[in-house]
Short mmCIF file of C-alpha atoms and ligand atoms in Angstrom, two decimals:
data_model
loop_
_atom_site.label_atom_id
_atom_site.label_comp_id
_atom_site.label_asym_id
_atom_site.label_seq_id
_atom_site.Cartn_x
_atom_site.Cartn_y
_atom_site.Cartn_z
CA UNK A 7 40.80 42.87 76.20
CA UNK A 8 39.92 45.81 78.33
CA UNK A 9 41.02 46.43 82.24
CA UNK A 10 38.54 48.15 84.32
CA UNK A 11 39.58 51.23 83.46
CA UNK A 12 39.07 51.05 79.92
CA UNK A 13 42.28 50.40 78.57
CA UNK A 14 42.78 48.38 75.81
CA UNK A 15 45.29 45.79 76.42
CA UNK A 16 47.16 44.12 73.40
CA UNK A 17 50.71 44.28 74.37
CA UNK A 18 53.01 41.90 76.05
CA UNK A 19 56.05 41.63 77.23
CA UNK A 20 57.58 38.21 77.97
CA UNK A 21 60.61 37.52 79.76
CA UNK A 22 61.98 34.16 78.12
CA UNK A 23 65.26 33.55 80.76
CA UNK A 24 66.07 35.23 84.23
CA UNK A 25 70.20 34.68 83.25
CA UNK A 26 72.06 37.76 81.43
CA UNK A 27 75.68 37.50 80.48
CA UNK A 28 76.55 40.62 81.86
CA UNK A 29 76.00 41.89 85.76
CA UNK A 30 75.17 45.70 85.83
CA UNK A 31 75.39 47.14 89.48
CA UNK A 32 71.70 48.51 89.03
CA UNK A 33 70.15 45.38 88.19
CA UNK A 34 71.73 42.61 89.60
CA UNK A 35 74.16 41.78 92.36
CA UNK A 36 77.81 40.87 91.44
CA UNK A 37 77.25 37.01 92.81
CA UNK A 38 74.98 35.17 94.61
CA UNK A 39 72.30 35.14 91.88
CA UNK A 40 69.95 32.57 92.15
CA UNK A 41 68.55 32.13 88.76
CA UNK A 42 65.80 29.72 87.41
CA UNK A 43 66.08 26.37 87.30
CA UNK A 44 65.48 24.96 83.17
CA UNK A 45 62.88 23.08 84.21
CA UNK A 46 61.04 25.97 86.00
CA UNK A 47 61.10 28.49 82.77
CA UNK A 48 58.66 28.35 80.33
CA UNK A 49 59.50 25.76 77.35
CA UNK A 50 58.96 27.03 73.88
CA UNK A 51 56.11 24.82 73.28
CA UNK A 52 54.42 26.68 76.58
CA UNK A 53 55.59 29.90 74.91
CA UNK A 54 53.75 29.00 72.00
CA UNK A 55 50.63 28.03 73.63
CA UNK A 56 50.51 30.81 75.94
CA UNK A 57 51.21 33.53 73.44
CA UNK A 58 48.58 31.71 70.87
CA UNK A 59 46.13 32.12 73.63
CA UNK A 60 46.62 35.50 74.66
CA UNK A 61 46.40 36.62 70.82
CA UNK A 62 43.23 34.72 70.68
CA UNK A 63 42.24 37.50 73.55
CA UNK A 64 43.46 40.63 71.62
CA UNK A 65 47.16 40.73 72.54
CA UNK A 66 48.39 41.77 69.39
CA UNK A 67 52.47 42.98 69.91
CA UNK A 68 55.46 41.10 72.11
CA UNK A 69 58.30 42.11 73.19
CA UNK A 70 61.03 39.57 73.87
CA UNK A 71 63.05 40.61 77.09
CA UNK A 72 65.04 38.95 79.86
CA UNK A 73 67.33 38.85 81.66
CA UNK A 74 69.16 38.74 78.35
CA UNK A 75 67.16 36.83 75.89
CA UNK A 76 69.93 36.06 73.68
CA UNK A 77 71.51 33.76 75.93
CA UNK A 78 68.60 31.26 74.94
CA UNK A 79 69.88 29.46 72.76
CA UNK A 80 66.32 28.93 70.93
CA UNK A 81 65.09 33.14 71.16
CA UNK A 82 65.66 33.26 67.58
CA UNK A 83 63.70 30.23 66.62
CA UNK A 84 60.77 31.10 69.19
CA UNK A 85 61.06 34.68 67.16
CA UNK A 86 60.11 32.80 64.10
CA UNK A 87 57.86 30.72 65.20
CA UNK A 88 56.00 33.35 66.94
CA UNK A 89 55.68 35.43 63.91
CA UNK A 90 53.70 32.86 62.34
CA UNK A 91 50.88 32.59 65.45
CA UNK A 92 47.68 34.31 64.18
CA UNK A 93 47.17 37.90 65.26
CA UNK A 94 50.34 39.08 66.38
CA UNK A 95 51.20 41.88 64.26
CA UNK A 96 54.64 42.50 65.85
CA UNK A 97 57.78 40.97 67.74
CA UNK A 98 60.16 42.87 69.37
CA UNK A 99 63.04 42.11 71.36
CA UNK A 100 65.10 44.09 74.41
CA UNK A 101 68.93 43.43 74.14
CA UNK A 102 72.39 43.98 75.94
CA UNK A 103 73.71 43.77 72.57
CA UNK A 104 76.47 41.68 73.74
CA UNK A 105 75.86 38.36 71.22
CA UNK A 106 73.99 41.08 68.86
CA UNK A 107 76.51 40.61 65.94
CA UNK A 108 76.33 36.69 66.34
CA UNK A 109 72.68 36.90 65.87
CA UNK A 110 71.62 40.04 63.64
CA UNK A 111 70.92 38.27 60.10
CA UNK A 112 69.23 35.15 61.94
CA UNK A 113 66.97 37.89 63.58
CA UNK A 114 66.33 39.43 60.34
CA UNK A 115 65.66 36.32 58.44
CA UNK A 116 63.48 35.38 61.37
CA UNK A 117 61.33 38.77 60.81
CA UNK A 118 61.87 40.62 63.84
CA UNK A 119 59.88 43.98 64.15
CA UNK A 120 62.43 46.31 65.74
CA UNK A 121 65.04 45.55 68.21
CA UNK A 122 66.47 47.91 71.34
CA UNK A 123 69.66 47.96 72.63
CA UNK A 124 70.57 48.76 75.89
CA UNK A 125 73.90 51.21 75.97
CA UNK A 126 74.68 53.09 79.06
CA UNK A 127 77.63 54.52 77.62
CA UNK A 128 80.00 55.07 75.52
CA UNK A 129 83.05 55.13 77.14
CA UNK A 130 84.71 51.51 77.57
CA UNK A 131 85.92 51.68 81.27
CA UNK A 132 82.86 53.22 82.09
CA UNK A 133 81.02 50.46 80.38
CA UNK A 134 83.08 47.76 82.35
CA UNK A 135 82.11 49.52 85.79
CA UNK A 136 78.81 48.97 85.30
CA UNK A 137 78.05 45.69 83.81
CA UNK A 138 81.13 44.14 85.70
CA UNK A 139 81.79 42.24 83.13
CA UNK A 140 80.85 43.66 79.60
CA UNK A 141 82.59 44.95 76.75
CA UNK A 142 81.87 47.32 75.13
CA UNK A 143 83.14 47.09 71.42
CA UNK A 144 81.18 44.13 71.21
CA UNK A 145 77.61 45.60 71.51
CA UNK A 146 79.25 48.89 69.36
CA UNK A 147 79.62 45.63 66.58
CA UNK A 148 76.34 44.27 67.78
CA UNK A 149 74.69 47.83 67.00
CA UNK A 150 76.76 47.87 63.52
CA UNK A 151 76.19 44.71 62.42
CA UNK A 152 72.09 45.27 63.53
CA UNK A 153 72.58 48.61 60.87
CA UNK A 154 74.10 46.46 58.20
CA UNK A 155 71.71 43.79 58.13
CA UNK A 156 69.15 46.76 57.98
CA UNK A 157 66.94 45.28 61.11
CA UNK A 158 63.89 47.68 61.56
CA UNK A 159 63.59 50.19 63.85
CA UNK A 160 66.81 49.65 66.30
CA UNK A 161 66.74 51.98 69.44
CA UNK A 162 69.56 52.74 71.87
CA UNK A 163 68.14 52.42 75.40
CA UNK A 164 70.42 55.07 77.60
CA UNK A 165 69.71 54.64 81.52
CA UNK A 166 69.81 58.22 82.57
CA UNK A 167 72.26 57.71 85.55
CA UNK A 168 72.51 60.42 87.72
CA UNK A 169 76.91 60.03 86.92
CA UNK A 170 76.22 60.60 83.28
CA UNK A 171 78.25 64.05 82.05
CA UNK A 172 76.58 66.76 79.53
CA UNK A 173 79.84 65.25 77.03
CA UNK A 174 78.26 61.64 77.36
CA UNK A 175 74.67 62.76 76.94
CA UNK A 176 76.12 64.40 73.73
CA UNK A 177 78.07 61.66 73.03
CA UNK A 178 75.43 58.92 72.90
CA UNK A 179 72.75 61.43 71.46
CA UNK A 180 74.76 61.60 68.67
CA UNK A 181 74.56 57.83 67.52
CA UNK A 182 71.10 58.93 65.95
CA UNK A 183 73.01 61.76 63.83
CA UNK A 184 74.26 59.27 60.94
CA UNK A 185 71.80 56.57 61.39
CA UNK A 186 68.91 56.31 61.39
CA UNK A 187 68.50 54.73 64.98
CA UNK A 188 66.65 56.35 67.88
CA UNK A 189 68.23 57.22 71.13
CA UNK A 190 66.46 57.49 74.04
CA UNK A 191 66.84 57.87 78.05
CA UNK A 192 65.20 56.39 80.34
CA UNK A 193 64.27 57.64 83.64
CA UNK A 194 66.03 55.33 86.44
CA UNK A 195 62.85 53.56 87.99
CA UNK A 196 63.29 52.92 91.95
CA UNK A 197 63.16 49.05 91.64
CA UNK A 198 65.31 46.39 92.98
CA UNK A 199 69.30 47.71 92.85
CA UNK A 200 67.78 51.04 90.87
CA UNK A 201 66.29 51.58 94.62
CA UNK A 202 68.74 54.82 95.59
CA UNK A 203 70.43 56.00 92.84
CA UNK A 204 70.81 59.10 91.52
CA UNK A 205 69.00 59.80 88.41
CA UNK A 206 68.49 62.78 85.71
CA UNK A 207 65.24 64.23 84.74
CA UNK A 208 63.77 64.35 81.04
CA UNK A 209 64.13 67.96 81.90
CA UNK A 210 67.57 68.67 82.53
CA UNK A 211 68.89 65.95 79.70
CA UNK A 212 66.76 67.97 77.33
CA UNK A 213 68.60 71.35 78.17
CA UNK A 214 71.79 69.82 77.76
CA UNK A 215 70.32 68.64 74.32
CA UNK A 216 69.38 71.87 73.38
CA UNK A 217 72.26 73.50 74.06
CA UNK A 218 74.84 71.45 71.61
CA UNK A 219 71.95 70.71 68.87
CA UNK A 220 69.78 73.30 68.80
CA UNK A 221 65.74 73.14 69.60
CA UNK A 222 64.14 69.86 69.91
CA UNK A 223 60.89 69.66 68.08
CA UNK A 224 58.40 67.13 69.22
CA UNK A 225 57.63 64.38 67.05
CA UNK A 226 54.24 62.38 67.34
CA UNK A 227 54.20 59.73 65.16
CA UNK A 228 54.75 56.15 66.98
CA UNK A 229 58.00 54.54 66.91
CA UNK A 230 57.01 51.55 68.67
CA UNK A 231 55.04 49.73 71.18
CA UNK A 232 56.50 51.83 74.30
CA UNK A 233 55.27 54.73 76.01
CA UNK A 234 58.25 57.13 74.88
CA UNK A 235 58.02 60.56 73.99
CA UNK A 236 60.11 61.08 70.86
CA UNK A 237 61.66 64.58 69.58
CA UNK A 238 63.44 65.35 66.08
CA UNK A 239 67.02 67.23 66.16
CA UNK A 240 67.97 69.33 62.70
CA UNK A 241 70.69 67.02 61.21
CA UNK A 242 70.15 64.14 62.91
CA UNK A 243 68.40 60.81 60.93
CA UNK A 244 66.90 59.58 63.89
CA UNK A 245 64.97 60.64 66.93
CA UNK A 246 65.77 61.60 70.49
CA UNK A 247 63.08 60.00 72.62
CA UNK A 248 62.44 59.86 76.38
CA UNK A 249 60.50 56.84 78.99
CA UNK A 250 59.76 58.97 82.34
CA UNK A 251 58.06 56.68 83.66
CA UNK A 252 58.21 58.78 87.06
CA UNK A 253 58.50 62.51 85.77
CA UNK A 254 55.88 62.04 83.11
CA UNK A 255 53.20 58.85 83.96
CA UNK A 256 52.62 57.15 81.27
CA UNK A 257 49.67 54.66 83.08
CA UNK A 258 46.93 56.58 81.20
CA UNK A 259 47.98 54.84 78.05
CA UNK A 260 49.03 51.35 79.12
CA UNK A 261 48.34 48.63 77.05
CA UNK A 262 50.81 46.10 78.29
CA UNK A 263 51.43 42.84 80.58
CA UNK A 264 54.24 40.71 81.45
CA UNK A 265 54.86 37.37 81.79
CA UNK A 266 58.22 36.51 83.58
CA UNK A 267 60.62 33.44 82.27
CA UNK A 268 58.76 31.15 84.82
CA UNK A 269 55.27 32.48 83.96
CA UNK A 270 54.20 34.53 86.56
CA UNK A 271 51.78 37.33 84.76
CA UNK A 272 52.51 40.88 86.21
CA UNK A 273 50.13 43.72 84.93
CA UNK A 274 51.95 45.80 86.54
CA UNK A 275 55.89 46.57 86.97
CA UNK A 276 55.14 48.02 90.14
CA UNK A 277 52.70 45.89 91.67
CA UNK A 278 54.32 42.58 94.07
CA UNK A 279 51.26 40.55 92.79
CA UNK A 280 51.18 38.41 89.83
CA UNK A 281 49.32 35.51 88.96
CA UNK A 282 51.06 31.97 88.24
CA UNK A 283 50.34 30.54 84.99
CA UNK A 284 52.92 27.93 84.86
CA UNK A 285 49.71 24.74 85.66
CA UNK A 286 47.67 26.06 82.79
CA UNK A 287 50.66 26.23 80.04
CA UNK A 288 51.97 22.87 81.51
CA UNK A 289 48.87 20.93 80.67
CA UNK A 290 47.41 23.12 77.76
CA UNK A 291 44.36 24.14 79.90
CA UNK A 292 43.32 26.94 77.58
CA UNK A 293 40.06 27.68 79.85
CA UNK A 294 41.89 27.91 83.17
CA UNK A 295 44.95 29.87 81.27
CA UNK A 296 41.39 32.26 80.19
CA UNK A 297 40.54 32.59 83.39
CA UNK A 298 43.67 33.56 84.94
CA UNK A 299 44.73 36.20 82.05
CA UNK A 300 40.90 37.70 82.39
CA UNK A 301 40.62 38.04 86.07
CA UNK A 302 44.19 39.27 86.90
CA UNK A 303 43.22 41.85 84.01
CA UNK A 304 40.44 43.11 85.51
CA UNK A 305 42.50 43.65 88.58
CA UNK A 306 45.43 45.65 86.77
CA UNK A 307 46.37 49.45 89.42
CA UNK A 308 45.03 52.52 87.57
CA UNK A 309 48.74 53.91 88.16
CA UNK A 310 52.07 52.80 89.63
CA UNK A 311 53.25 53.72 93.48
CA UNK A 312 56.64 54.17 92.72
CA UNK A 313 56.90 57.25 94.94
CA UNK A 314 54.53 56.18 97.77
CA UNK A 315 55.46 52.39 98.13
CA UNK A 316 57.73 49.95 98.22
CA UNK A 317 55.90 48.19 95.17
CA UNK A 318 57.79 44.64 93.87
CA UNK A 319 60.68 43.41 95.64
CA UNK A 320 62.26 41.52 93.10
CA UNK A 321 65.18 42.57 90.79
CA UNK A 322 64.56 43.62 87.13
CA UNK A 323 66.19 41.25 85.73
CA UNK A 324 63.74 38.79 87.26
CA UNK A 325 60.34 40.72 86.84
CA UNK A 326 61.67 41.10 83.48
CA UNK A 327 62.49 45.24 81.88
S1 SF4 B 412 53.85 51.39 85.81
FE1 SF4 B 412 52.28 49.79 85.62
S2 SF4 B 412 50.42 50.82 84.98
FE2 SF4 B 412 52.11 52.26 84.69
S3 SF4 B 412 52.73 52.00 82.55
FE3 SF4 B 412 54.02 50.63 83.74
S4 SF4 B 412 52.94 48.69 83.79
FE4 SF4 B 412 51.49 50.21 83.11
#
């Protein structure tokens, strides 16, 4: 499939639950949530059909996010069932890494492609502050247990708060030193809670970098589906990468859509559009579901607005990150 600018899309990234098990102060308010309804998320039979469809137009990767997928109790089973529909080459998923050890050898039996895990920090106070509610020795045995059962490609997604010290930049840079796991930051995105806080630049996380490890040397293979930038550090097994999605505009390149838990397609994260899917997976209509996915397409921005407009006003954890 190709938007009007001539961008190939084949990507997706599909939300599967609006819930999440933890509460960080970017994303989501401490109470007053109101989440989905069961009946209003997409089934995994609708999954199935929607994803079988959009493969049958050229979407070729997906990326399982949330919310927090793993508190669906069937992510791993829609995993393996997904791996089986006909032209998708790869499924990821997007983690808080809180039920991660629970579920690491059922997501490697199941195939999974490469998982990321979300950790802000390493320090456990810190940790507690900002997800309200999380701990953080379980995602450290999450992230372990992910190593041991040798899942593919495992990332550490760092938000690059602007509260984050040189020490914890080290700190968390460092997980790629003995494993072979990539860190990277990504640049805070002005969106929902995000809206207002302080954030670092690619720039001045790199200097910090530099000046404990020594030079960082691009690296331009692929590690992925996403738009990061990845560099190599002497001694360390994995890569340092970076997502600026603001500092460096990735919208050249982008190949993706999403489809939130209650499948409303976004083509962009930006954009407050969408178009609703939910009739056409509800009574299989595979020609209207083609005609939705094809004509939103051809309506997908050139760019983002983050810095001129107000954009979506919904939270992350409902457009889906
Ligand atoms: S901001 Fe929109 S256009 Fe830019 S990379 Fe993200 S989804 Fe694509």
């Amino acid at each position: 499939m190709k938007d009007s600018f001539n961008r190939e899309i084949d990507y997706v990234r599909l939300s599967v639950t609006d819930r999440c098990d933890l509460r960080c102060t970017y994303c989501m308010p401490a109470t007053g949530m109101c989440f989905l309804k069961k009946s209003e998320m997409l089934s995994f039979d609708e999954i199935l059909f929607l994803l079988t469809n959009l493969a049958d137009l050229g979407i070729k990767k997906v990326k399982i996010t949330g919310g927090e997928p793993l508190t669906r109790p069937d992510t791993v089973a829609l995993i393996k069932a997904i791996k089986t529909i006909k032209g998708i080459e790869k499924v990821t998923l997007t983690t808080n890494g809180i039920q991660l050890a629970r579920y690491a050898s059922a997501l490697k039996e199941a195939k999974l492609d490469g998982i990321n895990i979300s950790i802000d920090t390493l320090d456990p106070d810190e940790f507690h502050e900002i997800t309200r509610v999380g701990e953080l020795k379980r995602v450290l045995a999450g992230l372990k247990k992910a190593i041991e059962v040798d899942l593919p490609n495992i990332k550490v997604n760092t938000v690059a708060r602007g509260e984050l010290t040189d020490e914890e930049i080290c700190e968390i840079a460092s997980l790629a030193k003995s494993d072979a796991i990539h860190v990277r930051f990504i640049e805070l995105m002005p969106i929902g809670l995000g809206k207002g806080c302080p954030g670092k630049t690619q720039e001045e996380i790199m200097s910090i970098l530099q000046t404990t490890y020594g030079e960082l040397h691009p690296f331009d293979q692929q590690l992925g589906n996403g738009p990061a930038s990845y560099f190599s550090l002497t001694g360390f097994k994995g890569k340092i990468g970076f997502i600026s999605a603001l500092g460096h505009c990735f919208c050249a390149e982008c190949d993706r859509i999403r489809v939130t838990a209650d499948g409303c397609l976004k083509t962009c994260l930006h954009m407050d559009d969408g178009c609703e899917l939910k009739e056409a997976l509800q009574t299989k209509n595979k020609e209207l579901l083609f005609a939705q996915v094809l004509s939103a397409i051809q309506k997908k921005p050139e760019k983002h607005h983050f810095l001129e407009s107000q954009g979506d006003s919904r939270l992350m954890s409902q457009i889906g990150g």
